[in-house]
Amino acid sequence: DPSSVDGFLRKFSVLNLSRRRDSAGSVASKPAATDLPTGGGGNVFVYSMLHDILSRSYTVRFTGHSETFADMITEGMQQIYATLGFAAAWTGNTQSVDAQSQVNVVLFAAKLEKIAPPELTESFLRYLPKSTASCYLSGLVSLRLRDYTGASDFFVNAGVAYGQVGEGIRDGVDLQHVLPKAVLDSGLAFSYYDHVAELFETVRQFALVSRFSHLALQALQEESQLETSELAADVQREWQQKLWFKIFHAELERNSYEQAYMAMMANPDQKQQLGCLRHLISVLCEREGGVATLCRLSFPGLHEHVEENLLFKARHSDLLAKPNYFRILYSFHVYRGNYRNAASAMYQYARRLAALMLHTGDVQRILVEQGQALLACVNGLSLVDAQYAWVVVGRQQGAADSIEVADADDSYIRRKRRRIAIGRYDSSSSSQGQDIDIVELADVRREYTLCMARITLGTTFQEMFSRNVLLEPEDVIALYVKTGMYDSALSFAKSFGLKLDYILTTLAKKCLELSVTQSAKAQREQTPDAFWSNVGIRDSAGTPSERAWRLLRYYLDLEEPTEKNDQRYRLLVADTILGAENDSVLAPWLSSLLLLRCPQDLVRLCLRNGCVTEGAEFLLQHINTLRGQVASTAVAKTTRGVWLPYQLLDQTMGILDDAVTRFEEAVEKIKDAKKQGGSDADMKRLKSLFRSYRERLASLQRLRTDLKTAFDQYMVIAARESRDISDIIAA
């Protein structure tokens, strides 16, 4: 019936009783006469649903005992309370409230708490007598009002209903009518506190969850200690597992990591404990400041499980995402002083990055990360005793069985890497039966040096950041030299045990190139900027040519001490200078040391490069020095480096004689040309050439005479000093 529906909507459109003026346009201005009584002056009374229910279901009948209006109201309310079960039926006399009435009040308050607004329920509970039930219901209301501290206090006060442990609920009819059935069935305090903890868990108040869970544990322990306790051991253990697990998660949610750790360690169930451990590790690794806490915790009996969890996460996580589990594992080992395992974690990280580099475009970022990982590995192994400075890694498919290094004599040899095959070298099943490599500290240092070289050279050569680039050590040295970074080239070569020949000869050629360039500005323009940043000349003054020669001398002094007899690198540089196209001479700082330490090699070097005059002069100078040393007994009588063999002397004299003969023939030819005559220009040129050749011939003849005289004296001294020396000379 549309009219009845319309009447229902009009009657219950508001929830309060109000009195307002009638208006023509309002719905209430057209009420049904039987539904809405209208007072004088057009006022309309509008009722709520509660008003209608009370008027229909709870009719008030006055007995005539009330004489005033106030007494009538009181009598009517008492009848309504009696109908609701709040009190005994009104009989006209004041009667006390019986037990059933109290239960009815509690039940009504419990229903009101579920369906009514919390403010209304709070007001109602305020007028009830204080009891454990009212405290419990007030706690529920405070939860809805988000007054969690007040709720906690109410629940604690309600807990006194359990009285002494083992007695169950002390006030009986009060609290038992409002608690859930599961809690009532237990009848023990720890069940009540666990129920309250679950209530706080639903509103994510984890501090209070932990508090009431601890109260439950305390009550459980006290209950189990009673002689009359009927609590089975397995039930007690199950409750302990549940409560410690709840405390663990609550403390973890509120970032109280130490308390969560203690709850995990107290859990008697090992399987659940390991589950908590995995969760704790994940949370600590992902939250800020959690890694420091992870390293600080001791984990007695669970240390291996922590390592396995971190290693598993490291191997199956995104290397470029956060958190970086390899770095966390490294920190975990370093904090405990296990530097070798820390180095192993970083080396595995570096290898994973090398494999990732083949499939991603951000090569530069990965190279930097790889360099940091290798450096951390080097640092870790450097803190370990030398005999244990190695890490174990799985052999990669196609990896070389040997590496090339230089031995003590600077000759190349192939050194086998130590390799063993075992059934299982780590916790992953994929490693079963896999060959493994023993990677030593020197190997890691070489990998780090190569990685850093690629990063450094990438600023100049962008192809270094290509995914498929294959960089050999010799290529790195050549690129370093090309960019003028000789310091880096020498350091790299020594790290790989490579010879320095290419570096020093290239630098010597650079010095010669700058020497023939007259302008200092031109010298600087034809030299890379990085060249002037090398340590040997960074703060030195002079022209670019002078600074380049100074750098060469600095490297030679650094690599070959002056007291060393073997001057291979200085001879190599001398050979480069003497073999240059321009007529270059050896600097005194170079020739004097070679003449002192290896005169034979210096003379042969000069003769091989056609520098006859220089070779003969060096030989003459050495013989004169030797004569002075023999006179002062300052020379060892059987030193091969001092006493020159006769073959070298004879070879020098022979080459010098050939040179004199060629110049004599050249002088005669020039004389014949002058006799034939010619133009004035030709005659002038022949005259200048004749004078030059004649001076050169005179110098060679004079040098030959002096050398022959010194040679005869040398043989006399050698024969006089010792037969052993004569044998050396004849050798």
Coordinates of N, CA, C and O in Angstrom, one line a residue, residues 89-170:
A89 N 9.5 -6.5 39.3 CA 8.3 -5.8 39.0 C 7.9 -4.8 40.1 O 8.1 -5.1 41.3
W90 N 7.4 -3.7 39.6 CA 7.0 -2.7 40.6 C 5.8 -3.1 41.4 O 4.8 -3.5 40.8
T91 N 5.9 -3.0 42.7 CA 4.8 -3.4 43.6 C 4.4 -2.3 44.4 O 3.5 -2.5 45.3
G92 N 5.0 -1.2 44.2 CA 4.6 0.0 45.0 C 5.6 0.2 46.1 O 5.5 1.3 46.7
N93 N 6.5 -0.7 46.4 CA 7.5 -0.5 47.5 C 8.9 -0.6 46.9 O 9.1 -1.3 45.9
T94 N 9.8 0.1 47.4 CA 11.2 0.0 47.0 C 11.8 -1.3 47.3 O 11.8 -1.8 48.4
Q95 N 12.3 -2.0 46.3 CA 12.8 -3.3 46.4 C 14.3 -3.4 45.9 O 14.6 -2.6 45.0
S96 N 15.1 -4.2 46.4 CA 16.5 -4.3 45.9 C 16.5 -5.1 44.6 O 15.6 -5.9 44.3
V97 N 17.6 -4.8 43.9 CA 17.8 -5.5 42.6 C 18.3 -6.9 42.8 O 19.3 -7.1 43.5
D98 N 17.7 -7.9 42.3 CA 18.1 -9.3 42.5 C 19.2 -9.6 41.5 O 19.6 -8.9 40.6
A99 N 19.8 -10.9 41.6 CA 20.9 -11.3 40.8 C 20.6 -11.4 39.3 O 21.3 -11.0 38.4
Q100 N 19.4 -11.9 39.0 CA 18.9 -12.0 37.6 C 18.8 -10.6 37.0 O 19.2 -10.5 35.8
S101 N 18.4 -9.6 37.7 CA 18.3 -8.3 37.2 C 19.7 -7.8 36.8 O 19.9 -7.1 35.8
Q102 N 20.7 -8.1 37.7 CA 22.0 -7.7 37.4 C 22.6 -8.3 36.1 O 23.2 -7.7 35.3
V103 N 22.2 -9.6 35.9 CA 22.6 -10.3 34.7 C 22.0 -9.6 33.5 O 22.6 -9.4 32.5
N104 N 20.7 -9.3 33.6 CA 20.0 -8.7 32.5 C 20.6 -7.3 32.2 O 20.7 -6.9 31.0
V105 N 21.0 -6.6 33.2 CA 21.6 -5.3 32.9 C 22.9 -5.5 32.1 O 23.2 -4.8 31.1
V106 N 23.7 -6.5 32.5 CA 25.0 -6.8 31.8 C 24.7 -7.2 30.4 O 25.4 -6.8 29.5
L107 N 23.8 -8.1 30.2 CA 23.4 -8.6 28.9 C 23.0 -7.4 28.0 O 23.3 -7.3 26.8
F108 N 22.1 -6.5 28.6 CA 21.7 -5.4 27.8 C 22.9 -4.5 27.4 O 23.0 -4.0 26.3
A109 N 23.7 -4.2 28.4 CA 24.9 -3.4 28.1 C 25.8 -4.1 27.0 O 26.3 -3.4 26.1
A110 N 25.9 -5.4 27.0 CA 26.7 -6.1 26.0 C 26.1 -5.9 24.7 O 26.8 -5.7 23.7
K111 N 24.7 -6.1 24.6 CA 24.1 -5.9 23.3 C 24.2 -4.4 22.8 O 24.4 -4.1 21.7
L112 N 24.1 -3.5 23.8 CA 24.2 -2.1 23.5 C 25.6 -1.8 22.9 O 25.8 -1.0 22.0
E113 N 26.6 -2.5 23.5 CA 28.0 -2.2 23.0 C 28.2 -2.7 21.6 O 28.9 -2.1 20.8
K114 N 27.4 -3.7 21.2 CA 27.6 -4.2 19.8 C 26.8 -3.4 18.8 O 27.3 -3.3 17.6
I115 N 25.7 -2.8 19.1 CA 24.8 -2.2 18.1 C 24.7 -0.7 18.3 O 24.4 0.0 17.3
A116 N 25.0 -0.1 19.4 CA 24.9 1.3 19.6 C 26.2 2.0 19.4 O 27.2 1.5 19.4
P117 N 26.1 3.3 19.2 CA 27.3 4.1 19.1 C 28.1 4.0 20.4 O 27.5 3.9 21.5
P118 N 29.4 4.1 20.3 CA 30.2 3.9 21.5 C 30.0 5.0 22.6 O 30.1 4.7 23.8
E119 N 29.7 6.2 22.1 CA 29.4 7.2 23.1 C 28.2 6.9 24.0 O 28.2 7.2 25.2
L120 N 27.2 6.4 23.3 CA 25.9 6.0 24.1 C 26.2 4.9 25.1 O 25.8 5.0 26.2
T121 N 26.9 3.9 24.6 CA 27.2 2.8 25.5 C 28.1 3.3 26.7 O 27.9 2.8 27.8
E122 N 29.0 4.1 26.4 CA 29.9 4.7 27.4 C 29.1 5.4 28.5 O 29.3 5.2 29.7
S123 N 28.1 6.2 28.1 CA 27.2 6.9 29.0 C 26.4 5.9 29.8 O 26.2 6.1 31.0
F124 N 25.9 4.9 29.2 CA 25.1 3.9 29.9 C 26.0 3.2 31.0 O 25.5 2.9 32.1
L125 N 27.2 2.8 30.6 CA 28.0 2.0 31.5 C 28.5 2.9 32.7 O 28.8 2.3 33.8
R126 N 28.5 4.2 32.5 CA 28.9 5.1 33.6 C 28.0 5.0 34.8 O 28.4 5.2 35.9
Y127 N 26.7 4.6 34.5 CA 25.7 4.6 35.6 C 25.6 3.2 36.2 O 24.8 3.0 37.1
L128 N 26.3 2.2 35.7 CA 26.2 0.9 36.2 C 27.2 0.7 37.4 O 28.2 1.4 37.4
P129 N 26.9 -0.2 38.3 CA 27.8 -0.5 39.4 C 29.1 -1.0 38.8 O 29.1 -1.7 37.8
K130 N 30.2 -0.6 39.4 CA 31.5 -1.1 39.0 C 31.7 -2.6 39.2 O 31.4 -3.1 40.3
S131 N 32.1 -3.3 38.2 CA 32.3 -4.7 38.2 C 33.2 -5.1 37.2 O 33.6 -4.3 36.3
T132 N 33.7 -6.4 37.2 CA 34.6 -6.8 36.2 C 33.9 -6.8 34.8 O 34.6 -6.6 33.8
A133 N 32.6 -7.1 34.8 CA 31.9 -7.1 33.5 C 31.9 -5.7 32.9 O 32.1 -5.5 31.7
S134 N 31.5 -4.8 33.8 CA 31.4 -3.4 33.3 C 32.8 -2.9 32.8 O 32.9 -2.1 31.9
C135 N 33.9 -3.3 33.5 CA 35.2 -2.9 33.1 C 35.6 -3.5 31.8 O 36.2 -2.9 30.9
Y136 N 35.2 -4.8 31.6 CA 35.5 -5.5 30.3 C 34.7 -4.7 29.2 O 35.3 -4.5 28.1
L137 N 33.4 -4.5 29.4 CA 32.7 -3.8 28.4 C 33.2 -2.3 28.1 O 33.2 -1.9 27.0
S138 N 33.6 -1.7 29.2 CA 34.2 -0.4 29.0 C 35.5 -0.4 28.2 O 35.8 0.5 27.4
G139 N 36.2 -1.5 28.4 CA 37.4 -1.7 27.6 C 37.1 -1.9 26.1 O 37.8 -1.3 25.2
L140 N 36.0 -2.6 25.8 CA 35.6 -2.8 24.4 C 35.2 -1.4 23.8 O 35.5 -1.1 22.7
V141 N 34.4 -0.6 24.6 CA 34.0 0.7 24.2 C 35.2 1.6 23.9 O 35.3 2.3 22.9
S142 N 36.2 1.5 24.8 CA 37.4 2.4 24.7 C 38.2 2.0 23.4 O 38.8 2.8 22.7
L143 N 38.1 0.7 23.1 CA 38.8 0.3 21.8 C 38.1 1.0 20.6 O 38.8 1.4 19.7
R144 N 36.7 1.0 20.7 CA 36.0 1.6 19.5 C 36.2 3.1 19.5 O 36.2 3.8 18.5
L145 N 36.5 3.7 20.7 CA 36.7 5.1 20.8 C 38.2 5.5 20.6 O 38.6 6.6 20.7
R146 N 39.1 4.4 20.3 CA 40.5 4.6 20.1 C 41.2 5.1 21.3 O 42.3 5.7 21.2
D147 N 40.7 4.9 22.5 CA 41.4 5.2 23.7 C 42.0 3.9 24.2 O 41.5 3.2 25.1
Y148 N 43.2 3.6 23.6 CA 43.8 2.3 23.8 C 44.4 2.2 25.2 O 44.4 1.1 25.8
T149 N 44.9 3.3 25.7 CA 45.5 3.2 27.1 C 44.4 3.0 28.1 O 44.5 2.1 29.0
G150 N 43.3 3.7 28.0 CA 42.1 3.4 28.8 C 41.6 2.0 28.7 O 41.2 1.4 29.7
A151 N 41.5 1.5 27.5 CA 41.1 0.2 27.2 C 42.0 -0.8 28.0 O 41.5 -1.8 28.6
S152 N 43.3 -0.6 27.9 CA 44.2 -1.5 28.6 C 44.0 -1.5 30.1 O 44.0 -2.6 30.7
D153 N 43.8 -0.4 30.6 CA 43.5 -0.3 32.1 C 42.2 -1.0 32.4 O 42.1 -1.8 33.4
F154 N 41.2 -0.9 31.6 CA 39.9 -1.5 31.9 C 40.1 -3.1 31.8 O 39.5 -3.8 32.7
F155 N 40.8 -3.5 30.8 CA 41.0 -5.0 30.7 C 41.8 -5.6 31.8 O 41.6 -6.7 32.3
V156 N 42.8 -4.8 32.3 CA 43.6 -5.3 33.4 C 42.7 -5.4 34.7 O 42.8 -6.3 35.4
N157 N 41.9 -4.4 34.9 CA 40.9 -4.4 36.0 C 40.0 -5.5 35.9 O 39.6 -6.1 36.9
A158 N 39.5 -5.8 34.7 CA 38.6 -6.9 34.5 C 39.3 -8.3 34.8 O 38.6 -9.2 35.2
G159 N 40.6 -8.3 34.6 CA 41.3 -9.6 34.8 C 41.4 -10.0 36.3 O 41.7 -11.2 36.5
V160 N 41.1 -9.1 37.2 CA 41.1 -9.5 38.6 C 39.9 -10.5 38.9 O 39.9 -11.1 40.0
A161 N 39.0 -10.7 38.0 CA 37.9 -11.6 38.1 C 38.4 -13.0 38.3 O 37.8 -13.9 38.9
Y162 N 39.7 -13.3 37.8 CA 40.2 -14.6 37.9 C 40.8 -14.9 39.3 O 41.2 -16.0 39.6
G163 N 41.0 -13.8 40.1 CA 41.5 -14.0 41.4 C 42.8 -14.8 41.5 O 43.7 -14.5 40.7
Q164 N 42.9 -15.7 42.4 CA 44.1 -16.5 42.5 C 44.1 -17.5 41.4 O 43.1 -17.9 40.9
V165 N 45.3 -17.7 41.0 CA 45.5 -18.7 39.9 C 44.9 -20.0 40.2 O 45.1 -20.6 41.3
G166 N 44.2 -20.6 39.3 CA 43.6 -21.9 39.5 C 42.2 -21.9 40.0 O 41.6 -22.9 40.1
E167 N 41.7 -20.7 40.4 CA 40.4 -20.6 40.9 C 39.3 -20.2 39.9 O 38.1 -20.1 40.2
G168 N 39.7 -19.9 38.7 CA 38.8 -19.5 37.7 C 38.3 -18.1 37.9 O 38.9 -17.3 38.6
I169 N 37.1 -17.8 37.4 CA 36.5 -16.4 37.5 C 36.0 -16.3 38.9 O 35.2 -17.1 39.4
R170 N 36.4 -15.2 39.6 CA 36.1 -15.1 41.0 C 34.7 -14.6 41.2 O 34.0 -15.0 42.1

